[in-house]
Amino acid sequence: MRPRALTWGGVRSAADKLTTPLHPDDYLRLLNPLWSERELRGRVEEVRPETDDAATLVIRPGWGWRYDHRPGQFVGIGVQVDGRFQWRSYSVSSPPRRDGRTITITVRAMPEGKLSAHLVNGLAPGTIVRLALPDGDFVLPDPPPAKMLFLVGGSGVTPVMAMLRTMDRRGSMPDVVMHYSSPTPERMIFRDELAELEQRHDGLTVHRLHTDTDGMLELAHRDRGLDGICPDWRERETWACGPGPMLDAITEHYAAAGLEDLLHLERFSLELGGDGGEGGTITFRTSGKSIEVDGATTVLEAGEAAGVGMPYGCRMGICHTCTLTLVDGRVRDLRNGDEYAQPNEQVQTCVTAAVGACTLDI
Amino acid sequence: MAISDVKEYTHLTDEEVEQIGRELDAIRAEIEESRGEADAAYINRIIKVQRGLATAGRITLLAGLQSRRTRVPAWIAGASLLGLAKILENMEIGHNVMHGQWDWMNDPEIHSSNWEWDTAQPAEQWKHSHNYVHHQFTNVLGYDNDIGYGILRMAREQKWSPYNLGQPVYNALLASLFQWGVALHDLDIERIRKGEKDPKEMKRQLRQIARKGRNQVLKDYVVYPALSGRQWKATLTANATANVARNLWSYVVIFCGHFPDGALHFTEEELEDETRAEWYLRQVLGAANFRGGPLLHILSGNLGFQIEHHLFPDLPSNRYAEISERVQALCEKYDLPYTTGPLHQQYGQALRTIIKLSLPNGMTASDQPEPPSPSRDRKRRSDAERPSRRTETGGYYRSTRA
């Protein structure tokens, strides 16, 4: 038998015997807040303003973080507001680096978004935040295809920026056309960096549209549409990220051309396209509460209405913070109509609704 | 007298009882609404202090015992720090976190669903025997297993038997071995004795207790002494002292919650069609507070506000002091009893009851405000015989894992 290598994790796990029922990390994090793997943490090192209403957060993740995110993926970030952890997900805008020490996310303060405003204006360097590991399949393939098209609107630029930076760093910029809609030039995040990248790489063409003065992108228009911006768009694998209506129009346009397979989408808000559930009585086993709901109410909303202390994060089906065990019954994913009914199946409560009576373990 | 109808006992009208319920609901809503940064900072600070004390205690023992010059002071300081840490962990942190008092923070590291405390009883069993059985059926004879814990006779309605003559001895044993008494509490030994307990469930619970108990014993009585080398004996006795100190203190605090004179018992008739407002009333009548300064309240997990804790088991403990002023005003307004007193008086009354009730009723006089009602059978109810649970007492579940 070969002796097992002595790892730091192994030492800590042995030290469990000294700290039980707690974990050594529960003590170590009191020395340095980043020294814990129980919940992933990060320290905000710098808040870099990008535009009037957007900022880039440079975050140094603590123990347990893996820097191998794929360009285009998002991370969950949890900050304590009024004593309560609130979670959102944002695309990582920094390229992946195995020797990395920080990651960056870029956040735009939304008019109604209290948390995004807090992230842009309210976070002092040194603040400790909670993190969720990178996730998402809106990613840059490795190697990238020879011809690419990016269609982005507003802060939808962030995952694409991670892809561009990765290709720039690797020196492997293929033939890339990027369309970038923004209300005004001032609100354009990464404006200078894009100009610089465009200058450096012959393969990169950036098409800018200022929608306050020039109107929205008309996809089907002969000159101002895709045919005008990028005549060979039918041959390009496409990544689109931006506001919901823009993505809907793009999806429709590609579907009409029979080219859905070329399209990758990233939505930043929950689109409940699938049919609702049938509704029913949802029972929360541990808390002993139950509530009768219709098929459009998510399990999360139902739990909150019943007064159950439901865990939640992004509330749009991406961060998995809200995941609970379905003990019994059936729920439907409101995004795509998928149903989950296996006993003890893990379900995301923020995007599922009851199909008949069901029981959750909380 | 065990009360069969709180409304009748308090001479209140239906409307008045409902009004009390509404006023208490309003207090709850207000506190829930105002939970925020200061409360979160409070529990995080307490946790930090507690872990600091525990670390300091362990290090003092490991290092200080090695030199002859520092041995005695290190033993005293180490045992005290460790005892204090264990008390804080069990009382102000563990008990309250497991009630769900801090779940609103949405922080998985301080949450009722996964908190495990520094004592022999597994959290899951505690949440059943305490959050559900005790908090919902508070002081109802035959339903609340905390009336004497199946060991002591604490109500005149409980039948006397010669076994009770030994009560003062059982009491002393229970006090010093309290954590092990608590560990076995949810097993419900009385039901096991009568063969009413599901053997599969019993086995599962026993395994759970053995696992948790083993880790606790290993930590305090094997691993740390082993790390102390030649001084293993001193570390072992210091750790044992810390555990016993915690046992005695939590025993005293807990016995002051429902056993002083004035904390009343109820019969199962009270449970029939009990409204939420009547449940509130039963909590006020069935619990007893004790007075003290802020430090005493923190060290007792704010259970000196037992009445407030029973009204609002899942509101943050650091708010009980302010809630208490409003509850007292409410009690005054409706002429309800509000039992309180200094700690020594409250515990003294509990002790007197333990001793008196070791004898048959006829040989002692009752200290309760009303004469006792006739004795009843001491049969305990299983979960199946209990009404379904209330929601605000904090969660519990039976794991489906073996």
PDB file of N, CA, C and O in Angstrom, chain A residues 84 270 282 284 291 293 296-317 319 321-324 331 334 347-354 358 360 362, chain B residues 106:
ATOM      1  N   ARG A  84     -28.739  39.977   5.955  1.00  0.00           N
ATOM      2  CA  ARG A  84     -29.268  38.826   5.254  1.00  0.00           C
ATOM      3  C   ARG A  84     -28.491  38.606   3.958  1.00  0.00           C
ATOM      4  O   ARG A  84     -28.236  39.576   3.240  1.00  0.00           O
ATOM      5  N   LEU A 270     -35.072  35.634 -15.736  1.00  0.00           N
ATOM      6  CA  LEU A 270     -35.810  34.393 -15.834  1.00  0.00           C
ATOM      7  C   LEU A 270     -36.916  34.518 -16.878  1.00  0.00           C
ATOM      8  O   LEU A 270     -37.740  35.418 -16.821  1.00  0.00           O
ATOM      9  N   ILE A 282     -48.409  22.069  -1.664  1.00  0.00           N
ATOM     10  CA  ILE A 282     -46.987  21.818  -1.427  1.00  0.00           C
ATOM     11  C   ILE A 282     -46.784  21.712   0.078  1.00  0.00           C
ATOM     12  O   ILE A 282     -47.189  22.592   0.826  1.00  0.00           O
ATOM     13  N   PHE A 284     -44.090  21.337   3.205  1.00  0.00           N
ATOM     14  CA  PHE A 284     -42.689  21.500   3.584  1.00  0.00           C
ATOM     15  C   PHE A 284     -42.491  20.670   4.839  1.00  0.00           C
ATOM     16  O   PHE A 284     -42.970  21.032   5.906  1.00  0.00           O
ATOM     17  N   ILE A 291     -49.086  24.618   1.763  1.00  0.00           N
ATOM     18  CA  ILE A 291     -49.813  25.709   1.130  1.00  0.00           C
ATOM     19  C   ILE A 291     -50.357  25.216  -0.200  1.00  0.00           C
ATOM     20  O   ILE A 291     -49.742  24.385  -0.872  1.00  0.00           O
ATOM     21  N   VAL A 293     -51.247  26.064  -3.941  1.00  0.00           N
ATOM     22  CA  VAL A 293     -50.822  27.087  -4.899  1.00  0.00           C
ATOM     23  C   VAL A 293     -51.260  26.732  -6.316  1.00  0.00           C
ATOM     24  O   VAL A 293     -51.574  25.577  -6.620  1.00  0.00           O
ATOM     25  N   ALA A 296     -48.642  28.532 -11.583  1.00  0.00           N
ATOM     26  CA  ALA A 296     -47.698  29.555 -12.015  1.00  0.00           C
ATOM     27  C   ALA A 296     -46.800  29.996 -10.870  1.00  0.00           C
ATOM     28  O   ALA A 296     -45.850  30.739 -11.065  1.00  0.00           O
ATOM     29  N   THR A 297     -47.116  29.549  -9.651  1.00  0.00           N
ATOM     30  CA  THR A 297     -46.332  29.956  -8.490  1.00  0.00           C
ATOM     31  C   THR A 297     -45.160  29.008  -8.311  1.00  0.00           C
ATOM     32  O   THR A 297     -45.339  27.793  -8.283  1.00  0.00           O
ATOM     33  N   THR A 298     -43.977  29.558  -8.204  1.00  0.00           N
ATOM     34  CA  THR A 298     -42.829  28.677  -8.018  1.00  0.00           C
ATOM     35  C   THR A 298     -42.845  28.106  -6.601  1.00  0.00           C
ATOM     36  O   THR A 298     -43.460  28.667  -5.699  1.00  0.00           O
ATOM     37  N   VAL A 299     -42.156  26.992  -6.441  1.00  0.00           N
ATOM     38  CA  VAL A 299     -42.076  26.354  -5.127  1.00  0.00           C
ATOM     39  C   VAL A 299     -41.447  27.320  -4.124  1.00  0.00           C
ATOM     40  O   VAL A 299     -41.865  27.404  -2.968  1.00  0.00           O
ATOM     41  N   LEU A 300     -40.466  28.097  -4.594  1.00  0.00           N
ATOM     42  CA  LEU A 300     -39.808  29.072  -3.714  1.00  0.00           C
ATOM     43  C   LEU A 300     -40.812  30.115  -3.220  1.00  0.00           C
ATOM     44  O   LEU A 300     -40.901  30.391  -2.025  1.00  0.00           O
ATOM     45  N   GLU A 301     -41.577  30.682  -4.166  1.00  0.00           N
ATOM     46  CA  GLU A 301     -42.572  31.682  -3.767  1.00  0.00           C
ATOM     47  C   GLU A 301     -43.598  31.080  -2.821  1.00  0.00           C
ATOM     48  O   GLU A 301     -44.036  31.708  -1.854  1.00  0.00           O
ATOM     49  N   ALA A 302     -43.982  29.825  -3.114  1.00  0.00           N
ATOM     50  CA  ALA A 302     -44.969  29.158  -2.269  1.00  0.00           C
ATOM     51  C   ALA A 302     -44.427  29.014  -0.847  1.00  0.00           C
ATOM     52  O   ALA A 302     -45.130  29.299   0.128  1.00  0.00           O
ATOM     53  N   GLY A 303     -43.169  28.581  -0.742  1.00  0.00           N
ATOM     54  CA  GLY A 303     -42.560  28.407   0.573  1.00  0.00           C
ATOM     55  C   GLY A 303     -42.490  29.718   1.329  1.00  0.00           C
ATOM     56  O   GLY A 303     -42.777  29.783   2.520  1.00  0.00           O
ATOM     57  N   GLU A 304     -42.120  30.767   0.626  1.00  0.00           N
ATOM     58  CA  GLU A 304     -42.028  32.068   1.286  1.00  0.00           C
ATOM     59  C   GLU A 304     -43.403  32.534   1.743  1.00  0.00           C
ATOM     60  O   GLU A 304     -43.553  33.093   2.828  1.00  0.00           O
ATOM     61  N   ALA A 305     -44.421  32.276   0.896  1.00  0.00           N
ATOM     62  CA  ALA A 305     -45.781  32.668   1.276  1.00  0.00           C
ATOM     63  C   ALA A 305     -46.238  31.884   2.498  1.00  0.00           C
ATOM     64  O   ALA A 305     -46.998  32.381   3.326  1.00  0.00           O
ATOM     65  N   ALA A 306     -45.769  30.642   2.610  1.00  0.00           N
ATOM     66  CA  ALA A 306     -46.179  29.816   3.749  1.00  0.00           C
ATOM     67  C   ALA A 306     -45.354  30.137   4.991  1.00  0.00           C
ATOM     68  O   ALA A 306     -45.602  29.597   6.059  1.00  0.00           O
ATOM     69  N   GLY A 307     -44.349  30.996   4.834  1.00  0.00           N
ATOM     70  CA  GLY A 307     -43.543  31.365   5.995  1.00  0.00           C
ATOM     71  C   GLY A 307     -42.406  30.402   6.280  1.00  0.00           C
ATOM     72  O   GLY A 307     -41.902  30.351   7.388  1.00  0.00           O
ATOM     73  N   VAL A 308     -41.991  29.648   5.277  1.00  0.00           N
ATOM     74  CA  VAL A 308     -40.855  28.751   5.460  1.00  0.00           C
ATOM     75  C   VAL A 308     -39.581  29.547   5.158  1.00  0.00           C
ATOM     76  O   VAL A 308     -39.565  30.341   4.222  1.00  0.00           O
ATOM     77  N   GLY A 309     -38.537  29.362   5.932  1.00  0.00           N
ATOM     78  CA  GLY A 309     -37.278  30.073   5.674  1.00  0.00           C
ATOM     79  C   GLY A 309     -36.547  29.460   4.498  1.00  0.00           C
ATOM     80  O   GLY A 309     -35.585  28.724   4.662  1.00  0.00           O
ATOM     81  N   MET A 310     -37.027  29.744   3.287  1.00  0.00           N
ATOM     82  CA  MET A 310     -36.479  29.107   2.091  1.00  0.00           C
ATOM     83  C   MET A 310     -35.105  29.703   1.750  1.00  0.00           C
ATOM     84  O   MET A 310     -34.943  30.912   1.754  1.00  0.00           O
ATOM     85  N   PRO A 311     -34.133  28.856   1.430  1.00  0.00           N
ATOM     86  CA  PRO A 311     -32.880  29.404   0.927  1.00  0.00           C
ATOM     87  C   PRO A 311     -33.071  29.862  -0.515  1.00  0.00           C
ATOM     88  O   PRO A 311     -33.847  29.258  -1.251  1.00  0.00           O
ATOM     89  N   TYR A 312     -32.416  30.915  -0.899  1.00  0.00           N
ATOM     90  CA  TYR A 312     -32.532  31.337  -2.295  1.00  0.00           C
ATOM     91  C   TYR A 312     -31.321  32.153  -2.681  1.00  0.00           C
ATOM     92  O   TYR A 312     -30.599  32.671  -1.831  1.00  0.00           O
ATOM     93  N   GLY A 313     -31.112  32.231  -3.969  1.00  0.00           N
ATOM     94  CA  GLY A 313     -30.007  33.015  -4.475  1.00  0.00           C
ATOM     95  C   GLY A 313     -30.473  33.909  -5.593  1.00  0.00           C
ATOM     96  O   GLY A 313     -31.162  34.895  -5.376  1.00  0.00           O
ATOM     97  N   CYS A 314     -30.177  33.507  -6.835  1.00  0.00           N
ATOM     98  CA  CYS A 314     -30.426  34.372  -7.983  1.00  0.00           C
ATOM     99  C   CYS A 314     -31.899  34.493  -8.326  1.00  0.00           C
ATOM    100  O   CYS A 314     -32.315  35.415  -8.976  1.00  0.00           O
ATOM    101  N   ARG A 315     -32.706  33.562  -7.907  1.00  0.00           N
ATOM    102  CA  ARG A 315     -34.140  33.496  -8.205  1.00  0.00           C
ATOM    103  C   ARG A 315     -34.396  33.383  -9.697  1.00  0.00           C
ATOM    104  O   ARG A 315     -35.456  33.772 -10.178  1.00  0.00           O
ATOM    105  N   MET A 316     -33.450  32.925 -10.459  1.00  0.00           N
ATOM    106  CA  MET A 316     -33.718  32.735 -11.880  1.00  0.00           C
ATOM    107  C   MET A 316     -33.086  31.457 -12.402  1.00  0.00           C
ATOM    108  O   MET A 316     -32.805  31.333 -13.579  1.00  0.00           O
ATOM    109  N   GLY A 317     -32.866  30.526 -11.528  1.00  0.00           N
ATOM    110  CA  GLY A 317     -32.513  29.192 -11.985  1.00  0.00           C
ATOM    111  C   GLY A 317     -31.073  28.975 -12.367  1.00  0.00           C
ATOM    112  O   GLY A 317     -30.764  28.018 -13.057  1.00  0.00           O
ATOM    113  N   CYS A 319     -28.123  29.764 -10.015  1.00  0.00           N
ATOM    114  CA  CYS A 319     -27.088  29.613  -8.991  1.00  0.00           C
ATOM    115  C   CYS A 319     -27.228  28.355  -8.131  1.00  0.00           C
ATOM    116  O   CYS A 319     -26.292  27.984  -7.438  1.00  0.00           O
ATOM    117  N   THR A 321     -28.594  27.857  -5.395  1.00  0.00           N
ATOM    118  CA  THR A 321     -28.624  28.050  -3.943  1.00  0.00           C
ATOM    119  C   THR A 321     -29.937  27.531  -3.356  1.00  0.00           C
ATOM    120  O   THR A 321     -30.006  27.080  -2.230  1.00  0.00           O
ATOM    121  N   CYS A 322     -31.001  27.596  -4.162  1.00  0.00           N
ATOM    122  CA  CYS A 322     -32.334  27.295  -3.642  1.00  0.00           C
ATOM    123  C   CYS A 322     -32.657  25.804  -3.706  1.00  0.00           C
ATOM    124  O   CYS A 322     -33.750  25.405  -3.320  1.00  0.00           O
ATOM    125  N   THR A 323     -31.727  25.011  -4.197  1.00  0.00           N
ATOM    126  CA  THR A 323     -32.010  23.592  -4.421  1.00  0.00           C
ATOM    127  C   THR A 323     -32.429  22.865  -3.143  1.00  0.00           C
ATOM    128  O   THR A 323     -31.787  22.980  -2.115  1.00  0.00           O
ATOM    129  N   LEU A 324     -33.539  22.127  -3.234  1.00  0.00           N
ATOM    130  CA  LEU A 324     -34.026  21.332  -2.103  1.00  0.00           C
ATOM    131  C   LEU A 324     -34.338  19.919  -2.592  1.00  0.00           C
ATOM    132  O   LEU A 324     -34.414  19.665  -3.792  1.00  0.00           O
ATOM    133  N   VAL A 331     -42.770  18.059  -9.745  1.00  0.00           N
ATOM    134  CA  VAL A 331     -42.706  19.490 -10.054  1.00  0.00           C
ATOM    135  C   VAL A 331     -42.288  19.670 -11.509  1.00  0.00           C
ATOM    136  O   VAL A 331     -41.702  18.770 -12.103  1.00  0.00           O
ATOM    137  N   LEU A 334     -40.399  25.548 -14.994  1.00  0.00           N
ATOM    138  CA  LEU A 334     -41.201  26.514 -15.743  1.00  0.00           C
ATOM    139  C   LEU A 334     -40.460  27.057 -16.958  1.00  0.00           C
ATOM    140  O   LEU A 334     -41.040  27.700 -17.820  1.00  0.00           O
ATOM    141  N   VAL A 347     -34.275  19.542  -6.613  1.00  0.00           N
ATOM    142  CA  VAL A 347     -34.954  20.444  -7.538  1.00  0.00           C
ATOM    143  C   VAL A 347     -34.630  21.896  -7.195  1.00  0.00           C
ATOM    144  O   VAL A 347     -34.423  22.249  -6.043  1.00  0.00           O
ATOM    145  N   GLN A 348     -34.603  22.718  -8.232  1.00  0.00           N
ATOM    146  CA  GLN A 348     -34.372  24.145  -8.046  1.00  0.00           C
ATOM    147  C   GLN A 348     -35.729  24.790  -7.790  1.00  0.00           C
ATOM    148  O   GLN A 348     -36.561  24.890  -8.693  1.00  0.00           O
ATOM    149  N   THR A 349     -35.942  25.252  -6.572  1.00  0.00           N
ATOM    150  CA  THR A 349     -37.286  25.719  -6.227  1.00  0.00           C
ATOM    151  C   THR A 349     -37.656  27.025  -6.922  1.00  0.00           C
ATOM    152  O   THR A 349     -38.821  27.326  -7.076  1.00  0.00           O
ATOM    153  N   CYS A 350     -36.686  27.809  -7.369  1.00  0.00           N
ATOM    154  CA  CYS A 350     -37.029  29.122  -7.912  1.00  0.00           C
ATOM    155  C   CYS A 350     -37.572  29.054  -9.328  1.00  0.00           C
ATOM    156  O   CYS A 350     -38.081  30.048  -9.832  1.00  0.00           O
ATOM    157  N   VAL A 351     -37.442  27.905  -9.987  1.00  0.00           N
ATOM    158  CA  VAL A 351     -37.942  27.820 -11.362  1.00  0.00           C
ATOM    159  C   VAL A 351     -38.894  26.645 -11.553  1.00  0.00           C
ATOM    160  O   VAL A 351     -39.232  26.311 -12.683  1.00  0.00           O
ATOM    161  N   THR A 352     -39.329  26.014 -10.450  1.00  0.00           N
ATOM    162  CA  THR A 352     -40.232  24.881 -10.597  1.00  0.00           C
ATOM    163  C   THR A 352     -41.550  25.162  -9.899  1.00  0.00           C
ATOM    164  O   THR A 352     -41.609  25.923  -8.940  1.00  0.00           O
ATOM    165  N   ALA A 353     -42.609  24.542 -10.425  1.00  0.00           N
ATOM    166  CA  ALA A 353     -43.931  24.693  -9.828  1.00  0.00           C
ATOM    167  C   ALA A 353     -44.528  23.306  -9.626  1.00  0.00           C
ATOM    168  O   ALA A 353     -44.127  22.336 -10.270  1.00  0.00           O
ATOM    169  N   ALA A 354     -45.492  23.239  -8.724  1.00  0.00           N
ATOM    170  CA  ALA A 354     -46.068  21.951  -8.362  1.00  0.00           C
ATOM    171  C   ALA A 354     -46.950  21.397  -9.469  1.00  0.00           C
ATOM    172  O   ALA A 354     -47.679  22.130 -10.131  1.00  0.00           O
ATOM    173  N   CYS A 358     -47.137  17.822  -3.656  1.00  0.00           N
ATOM    174  CA  CYS A 358     -45.745  17.400  -3.518  1.00  0.00           C
ATOM    175  C   CYS A 358     -45.195  17.816  -2.165  1.00  0.00           C
ATOM    176  O   CYS A 358     -45.730  18.684  -1.495  1.00  0.00           O
ATOM    177  N   LEU A 360     -41.574  18.712   0.052  1.00  0.00           N
ATOM    178  CA  LEU A 360     -40.159  19.053   0.000  1.00  0.00           C
ATOM    179  C   LEU A 360     -39.558  18.945   1.381  1.00  0.00           C
ATOM    180  O   LEU A 360     -40.239  19.131   2.383  1.00  0.00           O
ATOM    181  N   ILE A 362     -37.778  20.529   3.818  1.00  0.00           N
ATOM    182  CA  ILE A 362     -37.252  21.711   4.504  1.00  0.00           C
ATOM    183  C   ILE A 362     -38.176  22.029   5.656  1.00  0.00           C
ATOM    184  O   ILE A 362     -39.369  21.797   5.590  1.00  0.00           O
TER     185      ILE A 362
ATOM    186  N   ASN B 106     -30.196  33.719   6.002  1.00  0.00           N
ATOM    187  CA  ASN B 106     -29.892  33.004   4.764  1.00  0.00           C
ATOM    188  C   ASN B 106     -28.415  32.620   4.715  1.00  0.00           C
ATOM    189  O   ASN B 106     -27.792  32.652   3.661  1.00  0.00           O
TER     190      ASN B 106
END
